[in-house]
Short mmCIF file of C-alpha atoms in Angstrom, two decimals:
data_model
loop_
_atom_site.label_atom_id
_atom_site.label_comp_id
_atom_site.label_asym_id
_atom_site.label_seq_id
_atom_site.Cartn_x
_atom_site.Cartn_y
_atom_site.Cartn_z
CA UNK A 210 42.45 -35.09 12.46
CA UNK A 211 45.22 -35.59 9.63
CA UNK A 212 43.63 -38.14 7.60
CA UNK A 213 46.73 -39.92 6.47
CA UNK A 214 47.40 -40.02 10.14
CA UNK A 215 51.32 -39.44 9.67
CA UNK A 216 51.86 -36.35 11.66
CA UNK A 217 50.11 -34.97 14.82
CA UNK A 218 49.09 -31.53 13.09
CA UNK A 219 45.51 -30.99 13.84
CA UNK A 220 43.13 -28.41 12.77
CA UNK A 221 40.71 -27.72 15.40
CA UNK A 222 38.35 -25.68 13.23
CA UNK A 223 37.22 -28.74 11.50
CA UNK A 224 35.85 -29.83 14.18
CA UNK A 225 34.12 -27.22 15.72
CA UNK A 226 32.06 -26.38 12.78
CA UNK A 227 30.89 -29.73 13.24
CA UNK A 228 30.04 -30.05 16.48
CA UNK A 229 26.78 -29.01 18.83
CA UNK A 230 26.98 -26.85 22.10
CA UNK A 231 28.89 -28.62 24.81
CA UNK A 232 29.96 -31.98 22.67
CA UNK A 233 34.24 -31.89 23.89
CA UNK A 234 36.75 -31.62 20.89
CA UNK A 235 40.24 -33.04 20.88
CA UNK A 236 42.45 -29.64 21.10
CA UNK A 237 45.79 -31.27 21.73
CA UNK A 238 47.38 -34.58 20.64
CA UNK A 239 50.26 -36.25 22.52
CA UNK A 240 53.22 -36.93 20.93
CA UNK A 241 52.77 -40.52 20.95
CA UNK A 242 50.79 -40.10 17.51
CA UNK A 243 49.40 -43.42 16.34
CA UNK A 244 47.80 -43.77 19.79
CA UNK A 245 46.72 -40.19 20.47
CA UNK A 246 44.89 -40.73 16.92
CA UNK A 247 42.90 -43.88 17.50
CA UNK A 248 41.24 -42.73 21.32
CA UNK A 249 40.23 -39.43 19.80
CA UNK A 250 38.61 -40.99 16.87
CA UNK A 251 36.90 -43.66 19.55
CA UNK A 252 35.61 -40.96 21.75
CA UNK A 253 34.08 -38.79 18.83
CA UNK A 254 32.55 -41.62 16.62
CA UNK A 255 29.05 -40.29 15.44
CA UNK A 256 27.84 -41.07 19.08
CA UNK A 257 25.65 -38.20 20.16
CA UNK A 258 23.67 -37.95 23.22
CA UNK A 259 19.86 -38.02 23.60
CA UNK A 260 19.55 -34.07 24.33
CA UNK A 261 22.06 -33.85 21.87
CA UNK A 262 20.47 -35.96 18.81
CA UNK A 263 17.39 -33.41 20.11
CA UNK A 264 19.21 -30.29 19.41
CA UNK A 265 20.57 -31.84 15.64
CA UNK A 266 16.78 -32.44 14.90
CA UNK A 267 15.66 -29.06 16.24
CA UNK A 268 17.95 -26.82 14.24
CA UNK A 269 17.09 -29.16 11.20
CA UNK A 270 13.80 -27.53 11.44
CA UNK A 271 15.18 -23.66 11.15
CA UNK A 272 18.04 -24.19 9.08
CA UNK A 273 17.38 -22.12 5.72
CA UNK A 274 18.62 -24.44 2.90
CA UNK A 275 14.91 -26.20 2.69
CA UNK A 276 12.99 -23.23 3.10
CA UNK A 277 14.28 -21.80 -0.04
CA UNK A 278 11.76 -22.97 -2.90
CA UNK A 279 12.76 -24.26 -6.24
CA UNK A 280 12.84 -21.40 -8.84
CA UNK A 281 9.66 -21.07 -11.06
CA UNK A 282 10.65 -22.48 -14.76
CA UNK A 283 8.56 -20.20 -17.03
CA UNK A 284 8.51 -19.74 -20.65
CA UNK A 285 8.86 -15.69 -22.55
CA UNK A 286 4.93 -16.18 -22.86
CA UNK A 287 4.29 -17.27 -19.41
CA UNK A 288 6.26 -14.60 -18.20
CA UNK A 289 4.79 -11.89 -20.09
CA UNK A 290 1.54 -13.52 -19.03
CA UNK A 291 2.37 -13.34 -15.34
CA UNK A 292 4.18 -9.55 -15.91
CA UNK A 293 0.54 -8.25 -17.12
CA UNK A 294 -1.57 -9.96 -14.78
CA UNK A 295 0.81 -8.31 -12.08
CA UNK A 296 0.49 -4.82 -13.18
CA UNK A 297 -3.33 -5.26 -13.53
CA UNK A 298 -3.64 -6.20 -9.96
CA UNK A 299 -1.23 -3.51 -8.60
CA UNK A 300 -3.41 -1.23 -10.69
CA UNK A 301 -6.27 -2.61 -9.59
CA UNK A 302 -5.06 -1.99 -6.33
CA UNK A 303 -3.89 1.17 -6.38
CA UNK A 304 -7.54 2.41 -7.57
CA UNK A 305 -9.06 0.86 -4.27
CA UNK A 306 -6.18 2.57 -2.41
CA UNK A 307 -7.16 6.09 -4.07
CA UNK A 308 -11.11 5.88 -3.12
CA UNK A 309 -10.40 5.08 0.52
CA UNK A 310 -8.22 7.52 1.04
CA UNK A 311 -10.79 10.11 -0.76
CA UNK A 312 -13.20 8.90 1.54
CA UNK A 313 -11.50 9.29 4.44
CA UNK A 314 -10.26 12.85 3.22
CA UNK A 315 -14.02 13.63 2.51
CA UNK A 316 -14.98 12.46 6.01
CA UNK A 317 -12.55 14.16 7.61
CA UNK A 318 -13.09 17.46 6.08
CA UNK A 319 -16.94 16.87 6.83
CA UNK A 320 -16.60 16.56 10.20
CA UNK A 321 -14.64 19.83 10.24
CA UNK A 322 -17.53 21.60 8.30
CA UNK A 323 -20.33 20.25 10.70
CA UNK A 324 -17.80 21.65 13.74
CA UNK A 325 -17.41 24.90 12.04
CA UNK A 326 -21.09 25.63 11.45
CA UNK A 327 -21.48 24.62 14.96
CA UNK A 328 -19.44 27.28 16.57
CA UNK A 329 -20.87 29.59 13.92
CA UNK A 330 -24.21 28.66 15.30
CA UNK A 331 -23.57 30.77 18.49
CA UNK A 332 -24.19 27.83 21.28
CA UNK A 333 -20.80 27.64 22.67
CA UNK A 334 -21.93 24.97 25.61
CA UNK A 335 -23.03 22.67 22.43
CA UNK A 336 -20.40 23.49 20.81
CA UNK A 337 -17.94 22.56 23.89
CA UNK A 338 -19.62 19.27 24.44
CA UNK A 339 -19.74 18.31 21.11
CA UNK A 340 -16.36 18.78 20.17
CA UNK A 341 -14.39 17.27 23.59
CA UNK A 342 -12.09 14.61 23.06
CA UNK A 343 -13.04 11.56 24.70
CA UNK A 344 -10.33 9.57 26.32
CA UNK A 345 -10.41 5.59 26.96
CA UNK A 346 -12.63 5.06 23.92
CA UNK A 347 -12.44 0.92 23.00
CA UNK A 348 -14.28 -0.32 20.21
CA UNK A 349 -17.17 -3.04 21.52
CA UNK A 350 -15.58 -6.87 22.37
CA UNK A 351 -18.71 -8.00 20.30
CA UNK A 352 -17.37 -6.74 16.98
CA UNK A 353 -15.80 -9.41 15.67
CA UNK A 354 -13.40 -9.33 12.82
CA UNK A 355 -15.42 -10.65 9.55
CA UNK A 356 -15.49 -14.16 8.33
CA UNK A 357 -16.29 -15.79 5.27
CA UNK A 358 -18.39 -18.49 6.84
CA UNK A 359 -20.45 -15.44 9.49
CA UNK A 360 -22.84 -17.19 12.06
CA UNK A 361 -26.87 -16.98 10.92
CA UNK A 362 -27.74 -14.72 13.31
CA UNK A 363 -24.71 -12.01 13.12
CA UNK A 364 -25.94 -9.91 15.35
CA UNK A 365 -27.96 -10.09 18.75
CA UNK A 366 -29.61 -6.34 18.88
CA UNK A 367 -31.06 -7.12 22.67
CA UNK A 368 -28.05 -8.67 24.16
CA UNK A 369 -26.06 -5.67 26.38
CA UNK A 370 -23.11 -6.70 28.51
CA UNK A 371 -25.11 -5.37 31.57
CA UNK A 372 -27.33 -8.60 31.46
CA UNK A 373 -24.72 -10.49 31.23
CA UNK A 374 -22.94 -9.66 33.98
CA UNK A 375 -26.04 -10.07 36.04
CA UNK A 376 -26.28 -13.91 35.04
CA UNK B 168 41.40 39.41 0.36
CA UNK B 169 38.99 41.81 1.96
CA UNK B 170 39.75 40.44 5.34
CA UNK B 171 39.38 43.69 6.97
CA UNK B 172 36.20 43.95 6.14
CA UNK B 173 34.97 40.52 8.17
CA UNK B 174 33.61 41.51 11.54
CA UNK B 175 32.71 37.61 12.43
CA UNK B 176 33.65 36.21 15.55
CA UNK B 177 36.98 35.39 16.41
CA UNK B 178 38.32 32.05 15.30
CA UNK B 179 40.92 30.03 17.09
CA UNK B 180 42.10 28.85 14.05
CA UNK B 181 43.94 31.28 11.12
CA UNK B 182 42.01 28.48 8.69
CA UNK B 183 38.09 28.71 9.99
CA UNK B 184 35.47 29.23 7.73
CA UNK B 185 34.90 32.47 8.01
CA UNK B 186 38.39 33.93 7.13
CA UNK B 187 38.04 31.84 3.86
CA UNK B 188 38.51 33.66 0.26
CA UNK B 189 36.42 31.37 -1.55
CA UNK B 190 34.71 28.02 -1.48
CA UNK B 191 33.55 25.46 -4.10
CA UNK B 192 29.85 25.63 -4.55
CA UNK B 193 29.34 23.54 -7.23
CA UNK B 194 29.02 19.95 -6.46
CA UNK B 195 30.66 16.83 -7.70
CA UNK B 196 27.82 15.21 -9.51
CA UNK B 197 30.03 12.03 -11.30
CA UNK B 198 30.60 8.79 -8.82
CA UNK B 199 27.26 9.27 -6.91
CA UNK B 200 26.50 5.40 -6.89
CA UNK B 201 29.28 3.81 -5.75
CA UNK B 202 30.46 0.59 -7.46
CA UNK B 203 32.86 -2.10 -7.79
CA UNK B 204 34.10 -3.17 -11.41
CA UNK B 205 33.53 -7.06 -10.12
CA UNK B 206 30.15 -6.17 -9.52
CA UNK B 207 29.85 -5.64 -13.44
CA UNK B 208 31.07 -9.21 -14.50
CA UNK B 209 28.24 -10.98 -16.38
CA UNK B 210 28.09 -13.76 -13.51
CA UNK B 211 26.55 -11.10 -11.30
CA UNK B 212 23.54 -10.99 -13.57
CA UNK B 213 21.40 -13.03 -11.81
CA UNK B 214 21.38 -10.79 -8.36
CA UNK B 215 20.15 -7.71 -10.41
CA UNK B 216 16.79 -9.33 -11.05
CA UNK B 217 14.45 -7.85 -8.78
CA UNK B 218 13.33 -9.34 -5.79
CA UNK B 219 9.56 -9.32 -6.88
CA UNK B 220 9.90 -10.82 -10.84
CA UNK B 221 9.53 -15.00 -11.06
CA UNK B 222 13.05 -14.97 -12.43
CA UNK B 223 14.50 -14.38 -9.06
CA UNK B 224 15.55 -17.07 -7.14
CA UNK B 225 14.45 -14.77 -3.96
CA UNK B 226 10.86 -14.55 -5.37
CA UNK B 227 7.88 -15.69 -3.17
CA UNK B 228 4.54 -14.44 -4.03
CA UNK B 229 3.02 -12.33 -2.18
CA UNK B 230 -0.99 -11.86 -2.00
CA UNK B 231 -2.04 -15.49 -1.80
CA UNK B 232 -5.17 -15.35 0.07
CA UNK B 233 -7.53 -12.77 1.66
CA UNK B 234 -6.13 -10.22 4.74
CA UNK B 235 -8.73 -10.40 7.01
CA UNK B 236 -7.34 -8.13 9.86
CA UNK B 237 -6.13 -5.47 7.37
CA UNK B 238 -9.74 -5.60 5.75
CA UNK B 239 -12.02 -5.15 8.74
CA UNK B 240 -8.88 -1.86 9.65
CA UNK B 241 -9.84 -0.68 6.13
CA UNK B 242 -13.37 -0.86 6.05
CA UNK B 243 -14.13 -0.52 10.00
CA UNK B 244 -11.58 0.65 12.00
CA UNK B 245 -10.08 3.35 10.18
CA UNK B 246 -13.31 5.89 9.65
CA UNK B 247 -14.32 5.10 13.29
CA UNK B 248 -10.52 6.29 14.49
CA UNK B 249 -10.95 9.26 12.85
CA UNK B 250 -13.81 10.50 14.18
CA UNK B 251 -12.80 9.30 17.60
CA UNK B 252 -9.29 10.69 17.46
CA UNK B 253 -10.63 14.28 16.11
CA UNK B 254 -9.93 17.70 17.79
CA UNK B 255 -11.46 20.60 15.92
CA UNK B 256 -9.49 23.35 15.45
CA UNK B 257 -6.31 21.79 17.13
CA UNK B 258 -3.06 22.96 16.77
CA UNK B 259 0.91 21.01 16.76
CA UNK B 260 2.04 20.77 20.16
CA UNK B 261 5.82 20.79 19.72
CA UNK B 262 7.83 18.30 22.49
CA UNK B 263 10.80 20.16 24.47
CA UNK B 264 13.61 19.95 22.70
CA UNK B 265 17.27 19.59 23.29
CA UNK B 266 18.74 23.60 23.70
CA UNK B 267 21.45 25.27 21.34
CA UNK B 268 23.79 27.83 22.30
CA UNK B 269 23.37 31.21 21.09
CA UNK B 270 27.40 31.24 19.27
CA UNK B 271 27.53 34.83 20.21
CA UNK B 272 31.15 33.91 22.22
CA UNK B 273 33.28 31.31 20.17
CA UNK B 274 33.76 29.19 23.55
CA UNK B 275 30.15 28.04 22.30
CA UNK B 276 31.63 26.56 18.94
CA UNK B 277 31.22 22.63 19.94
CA UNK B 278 29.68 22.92 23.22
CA UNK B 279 26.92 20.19 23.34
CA UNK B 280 23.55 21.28 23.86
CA UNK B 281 21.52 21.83 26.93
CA UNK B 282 19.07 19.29 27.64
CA UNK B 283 15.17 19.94 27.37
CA UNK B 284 13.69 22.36 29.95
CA UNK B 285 12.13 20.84 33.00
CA UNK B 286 12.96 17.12 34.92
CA UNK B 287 13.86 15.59 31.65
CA UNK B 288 17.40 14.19 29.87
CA UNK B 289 15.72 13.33 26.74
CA UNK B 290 13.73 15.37 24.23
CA UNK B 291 10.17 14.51 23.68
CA UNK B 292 8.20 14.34 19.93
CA UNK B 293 6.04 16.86 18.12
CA UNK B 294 2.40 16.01 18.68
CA UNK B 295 1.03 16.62 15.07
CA UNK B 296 -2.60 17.24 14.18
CA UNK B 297 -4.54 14.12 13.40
CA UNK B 298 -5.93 14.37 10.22
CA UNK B 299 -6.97 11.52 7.50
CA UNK B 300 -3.36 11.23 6.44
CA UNK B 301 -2.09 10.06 9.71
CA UNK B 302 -4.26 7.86 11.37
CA UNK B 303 -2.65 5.03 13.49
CA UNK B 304 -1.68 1.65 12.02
CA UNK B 305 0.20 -1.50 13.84
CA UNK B 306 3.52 -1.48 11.42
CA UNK B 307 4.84 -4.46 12.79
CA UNK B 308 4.42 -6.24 15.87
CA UNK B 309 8.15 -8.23 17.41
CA UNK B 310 8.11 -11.64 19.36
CA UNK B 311 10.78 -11.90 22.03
CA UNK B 312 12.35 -14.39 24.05
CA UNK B 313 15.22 -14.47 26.60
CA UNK B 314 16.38 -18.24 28.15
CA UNK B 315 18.75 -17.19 30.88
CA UNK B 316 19.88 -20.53 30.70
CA UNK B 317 21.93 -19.84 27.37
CA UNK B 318 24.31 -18.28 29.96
CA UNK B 319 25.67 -21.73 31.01
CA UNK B 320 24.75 -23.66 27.98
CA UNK B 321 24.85 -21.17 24.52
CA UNK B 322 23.09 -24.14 22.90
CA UNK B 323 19.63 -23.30 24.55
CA UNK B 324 18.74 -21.09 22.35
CA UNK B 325 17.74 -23.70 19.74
CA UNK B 326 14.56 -24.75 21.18
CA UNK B 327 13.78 -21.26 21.66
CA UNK B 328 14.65 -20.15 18.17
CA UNK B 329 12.36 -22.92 17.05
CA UNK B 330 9.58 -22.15 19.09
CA UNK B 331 9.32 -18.78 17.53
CA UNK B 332 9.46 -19.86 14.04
CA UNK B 333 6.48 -22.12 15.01
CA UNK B 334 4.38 -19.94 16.55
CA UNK B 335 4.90 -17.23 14.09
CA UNK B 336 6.17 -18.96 10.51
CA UNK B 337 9.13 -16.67 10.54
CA UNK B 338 12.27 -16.89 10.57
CA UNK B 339 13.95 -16.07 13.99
CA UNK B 340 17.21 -13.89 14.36
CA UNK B 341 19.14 -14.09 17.93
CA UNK B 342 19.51 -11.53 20.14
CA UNK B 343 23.43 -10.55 21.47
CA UNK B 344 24.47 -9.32 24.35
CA UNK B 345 25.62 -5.31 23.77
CA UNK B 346 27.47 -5.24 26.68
CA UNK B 347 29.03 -7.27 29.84
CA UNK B 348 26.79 -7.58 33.28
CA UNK B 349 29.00 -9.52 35.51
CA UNK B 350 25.89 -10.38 38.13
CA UNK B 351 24.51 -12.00 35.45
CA UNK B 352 27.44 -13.73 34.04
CA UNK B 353 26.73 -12.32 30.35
CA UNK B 354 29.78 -11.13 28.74
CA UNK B 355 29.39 -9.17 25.78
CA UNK B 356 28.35 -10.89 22.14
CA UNK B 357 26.80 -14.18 24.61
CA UNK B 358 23.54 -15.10 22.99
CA UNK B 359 20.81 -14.06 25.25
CA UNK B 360 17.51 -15.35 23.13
CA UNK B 361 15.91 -15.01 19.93
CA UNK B 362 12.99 -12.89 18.45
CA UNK B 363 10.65 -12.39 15.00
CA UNK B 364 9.56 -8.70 13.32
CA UNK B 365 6.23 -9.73 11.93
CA UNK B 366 4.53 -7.40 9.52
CA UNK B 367 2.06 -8.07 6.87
CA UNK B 368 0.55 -11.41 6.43
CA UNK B 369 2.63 -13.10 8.87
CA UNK B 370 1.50 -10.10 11.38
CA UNK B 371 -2.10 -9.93 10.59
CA UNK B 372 -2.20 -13.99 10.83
CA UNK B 373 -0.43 -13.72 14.41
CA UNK B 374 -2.60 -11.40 15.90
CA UNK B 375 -5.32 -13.56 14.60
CA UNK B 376 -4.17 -16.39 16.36
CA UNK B 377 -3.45 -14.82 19.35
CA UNK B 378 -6.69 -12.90 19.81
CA UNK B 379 -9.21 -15.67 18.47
CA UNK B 380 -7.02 -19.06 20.01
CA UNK B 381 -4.80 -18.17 22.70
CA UNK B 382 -5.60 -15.90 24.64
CA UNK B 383 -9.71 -16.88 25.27
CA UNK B 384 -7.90 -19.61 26.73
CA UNK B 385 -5.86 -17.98 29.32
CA UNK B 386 -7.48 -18.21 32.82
CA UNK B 387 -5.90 -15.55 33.89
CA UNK B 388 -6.17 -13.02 30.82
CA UNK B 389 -8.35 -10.05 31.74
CA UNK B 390 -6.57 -7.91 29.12
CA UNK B 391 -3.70 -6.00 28.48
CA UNK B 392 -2.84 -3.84 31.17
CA UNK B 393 -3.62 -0.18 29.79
CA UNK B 394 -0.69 0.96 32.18
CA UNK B 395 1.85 -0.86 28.84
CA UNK B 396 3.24 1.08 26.30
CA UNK B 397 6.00 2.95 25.75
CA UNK B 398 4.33 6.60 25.64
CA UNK B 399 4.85 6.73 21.58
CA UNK B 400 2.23 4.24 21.04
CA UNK B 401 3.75 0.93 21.19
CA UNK B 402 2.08 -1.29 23.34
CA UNK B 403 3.23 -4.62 24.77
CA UNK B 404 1.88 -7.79 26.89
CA UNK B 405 3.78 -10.66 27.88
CA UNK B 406 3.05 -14.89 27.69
CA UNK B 407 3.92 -17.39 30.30
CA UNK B 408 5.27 -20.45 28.98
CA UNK B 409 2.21 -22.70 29.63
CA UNK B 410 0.64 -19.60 27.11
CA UNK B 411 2.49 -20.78 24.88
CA UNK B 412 1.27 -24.11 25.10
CA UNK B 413 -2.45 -23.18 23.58
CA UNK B 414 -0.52 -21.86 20.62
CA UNK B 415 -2.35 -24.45 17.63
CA UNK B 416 1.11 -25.25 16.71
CA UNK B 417 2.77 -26.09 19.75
CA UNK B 418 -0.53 -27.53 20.95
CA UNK B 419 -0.50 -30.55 17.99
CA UNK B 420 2.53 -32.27 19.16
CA UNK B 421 2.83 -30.70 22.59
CA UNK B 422 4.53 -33.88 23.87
CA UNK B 423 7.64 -32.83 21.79
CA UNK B 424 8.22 -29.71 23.93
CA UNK B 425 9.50 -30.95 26.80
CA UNK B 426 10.69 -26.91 27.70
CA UNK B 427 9.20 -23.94 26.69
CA UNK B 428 9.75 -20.33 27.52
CA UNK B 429 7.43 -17.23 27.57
CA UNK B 430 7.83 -14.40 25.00
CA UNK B 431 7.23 -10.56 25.03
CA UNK B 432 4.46 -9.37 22.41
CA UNK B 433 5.25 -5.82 21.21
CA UNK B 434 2.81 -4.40 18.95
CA UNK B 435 4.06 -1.18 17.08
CA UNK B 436 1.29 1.32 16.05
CA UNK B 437 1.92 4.71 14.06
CA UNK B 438 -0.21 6.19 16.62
CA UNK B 439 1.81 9.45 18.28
CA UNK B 440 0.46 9.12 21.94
CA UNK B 441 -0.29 5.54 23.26
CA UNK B 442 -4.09 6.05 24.52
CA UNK B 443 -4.66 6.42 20.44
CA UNK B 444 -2.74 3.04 20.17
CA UNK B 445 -4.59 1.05 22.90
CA UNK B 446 -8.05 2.20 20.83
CA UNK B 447 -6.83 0.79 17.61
CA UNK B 448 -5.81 -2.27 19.22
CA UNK B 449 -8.81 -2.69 20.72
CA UNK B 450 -10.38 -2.66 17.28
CA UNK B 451 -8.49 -6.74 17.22
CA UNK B 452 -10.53 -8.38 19.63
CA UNK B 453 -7.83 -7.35 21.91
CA UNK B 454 -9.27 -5.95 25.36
CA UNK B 455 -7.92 -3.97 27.83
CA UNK B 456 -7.88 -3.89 31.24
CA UNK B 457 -7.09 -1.51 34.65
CA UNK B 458 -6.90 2.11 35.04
CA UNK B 459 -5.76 4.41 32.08
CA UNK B 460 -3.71 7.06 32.49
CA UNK B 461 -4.08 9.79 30.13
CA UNK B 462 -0.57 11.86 29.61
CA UNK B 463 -0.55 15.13 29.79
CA UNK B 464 0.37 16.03 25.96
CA UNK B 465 -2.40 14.21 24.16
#
């Protein structure tokens, strides 16, 4: 509403960027102005319902402006210092990158080499069964993903899941 | 103009390429990066720092604390995958593919193609050789929810915007309607839900949570059905809203949640075929469950 409350232009866009969801707006004023003003002021006066006061607090949570962190003051030196020890680690990095993937390469082109000097070897039967893909493979339920704090005994070597069934 | 001398198909045009005298081969190599000249003002300074120096306002840093998940792929997962995901001597098994005319009758120029050979409107992918270079790796996994209520009431997606960002410390984007279904009341550009594309850190730490917390907890959890995926190795399994409630962080203050919805879990693997996906996933404390049918190209 028209803050010095002389004429009955209203811009409705004010108040929709302020308002929640269903919460009504006043989209037309009478021409009776003085009294149009003063029930559309009573009806929207901070008074929110409960569900509504919920949804406020709610998008509090998401909204994006306190996420963002302050930006870092840092000195030349501390920035240098924080440049180098970033390139050490990436290098770092990139090193431990490099060996995996050579050992994976190696072990790949191993297990071609044993397959090759097993069809050399003349036994195509072992050769057949050694080499078929086996579908449905899963890797063991009991292989946990490692911890820093492991249990003592980390692994049971007598337990099979065939006992346990049968308890 | 040799133009007797061209013996190309007929053109319905008297300007078609072929009946041409000469073209420019030499391309225009100034103006390849486009720009604006406000974009060069000195106020702009600030937005050319790069997202990963301590000078950007945009910088967070990034390895804070040990990757667990991505370890145990590196070290266990991924040497075991390639032996179990070797074929010796294997070849590429190219997809069907979406059929060109031959252009020997100039009716062809801008017919569209013929679709793939057999009971099939869409052509399928190559089937590459697995080697060491392309084993299969979850690249991002996406939380989804849909509140049919936002229908009636658009402001029902709040509460499900923020349960996503609690149960995956990301920040949610909304999904839109793309177009109207009048049984459904949804008109198009009506918000339909929300959802999260988790990858690194936030990923790993999800999958964490959901394979060590939640779902041991589920009754009803026998696994994820090996019928789900997508048949180019993205698999996917779905929570209930009472799920959701053994989430640790909806689980604190579960009082506050008065309404919750269930979410789709899609996990998206690099693997090409999806029995190579459901093996990797496995590898997560992730089980799976029912009959698996093995496609045909594999």
């Amino acid at each position: 509403m028209n803050k010095f409350g002389l004429s009955n232009f209203v811009r409705p866009s004010i108040f929709r960027s302020h308002c929640l969801g269903s919460i009504k707006t006043p989209t037309s004023v009478s021409t009776f102005v003085r009294f149009a003003r003063t029930s559309a002021k009573k009806k929207n006066r901070g008074e929110l319902s409960a569900s509504q006061v919920r949804q406020k607090n709610l998008l509090s949570a998401v909204s994006g402006a306190r996420k963002v962190p302050r930006k870092l003051d840092m000195c030349v030196e501390d920035l240098i210092r924080h440049n180098t020890v970033t390139r050490a680690w990436a290098l770092y990095q990139k090193e431990i990158r490099d060996k995996r993937a050579q050992n994976l390469e190696r072990q790949y082109r191993m297990i071609d080499e044993a397959c090759d000097a097993l069809k050399s070897a003349g036994d195509r039967n072992l050769y057949n069964k050694a080499t078929k893909r086996e579908f449905g493979k899963r890797f063991p339920m009991e292989l946990r993903v490692p911890t820093d704090t492991p249990p003592k005994i980390v692994w049971q070597y007598e337990w099979s899941p065939e006992e346990k069934e049968k308890k | 103009m040799n133009g007797g001398l061209i013996q190309f198909a007929r053109g319905f045009h008297a300007t078609s390429a072929s009946a041409k005298a000469k073209i420019s081969v030499v391309e225009p190599v100034h103006h390849l990066v486009k720009y604006k000249k406000w974009h060069l003002k000195p106020s702009m300074a600030p937005f050319l720092i790069p997202k990963n120096s301590p000078e950007s306002h945009r910088y967070r840093p990034a390895t804070t604390r040990q990757d667990r998940i991505l370890e145990h792929y590196n070290n266990t997962i991924a040497s075991d995958l390639l032996l179990i995901t070797h074929k010796h001597e294997s070849t590429n098994k190219l997809g069907v593919k979406t059929r060109e005319w031959s252009g020997e009758s100039p009716y062809h120029i801008n017919r569209p193609a013929k679709p793939p050979r057999g009971n099939r409107l869409v052509p399928t992918q190559d089937i590459k050789v697995r080697t060491n270079k392309n084993l299969p790796v979850i690249e991002k996994v996406t939380v989804e929810t849909y509140d049919k209520t936002c229908v009636h009431a658009a402001e029902n997606y709040i509460p499900v915007k923020v349960m996503l960002q609690q149960i995956t410390s990301t920040k949610p984007t909304l999904i839109y309607a793309k177009k109207n279904i009048p049984t459904w009341n949804l008109r198009r550009g009506m918000v339909m839900g929300a959802k999260v594309e988790l990858g690194g850190r936030a990923m790993t730490d999800f999958l964490s949570t959901l394979s060590l917390i939640v779902l041991p907890r589920i009754k009803e959890f026998k696994g994820i059905k090996n019928t789900s995926g997508d048949g180019s190795g993205n698999i996917s399994l779905g929570l209930t809203a009472e799920d959701i409630r053994h989430f640790p962080e909806i689980e604190a203050n579960g009082e506050v949640w008065n309404k919750l919805s269930g979410c789709n879990i899609i996990i998206h693997t690099s693997a090409q075929v999806d029995p190579d996906a459901r093996t990797l996933i496995s590898g997560l404390n992730l089980p799976f469950t029912g009959k698996e049918k093995i496609p045909s190209r594999v």
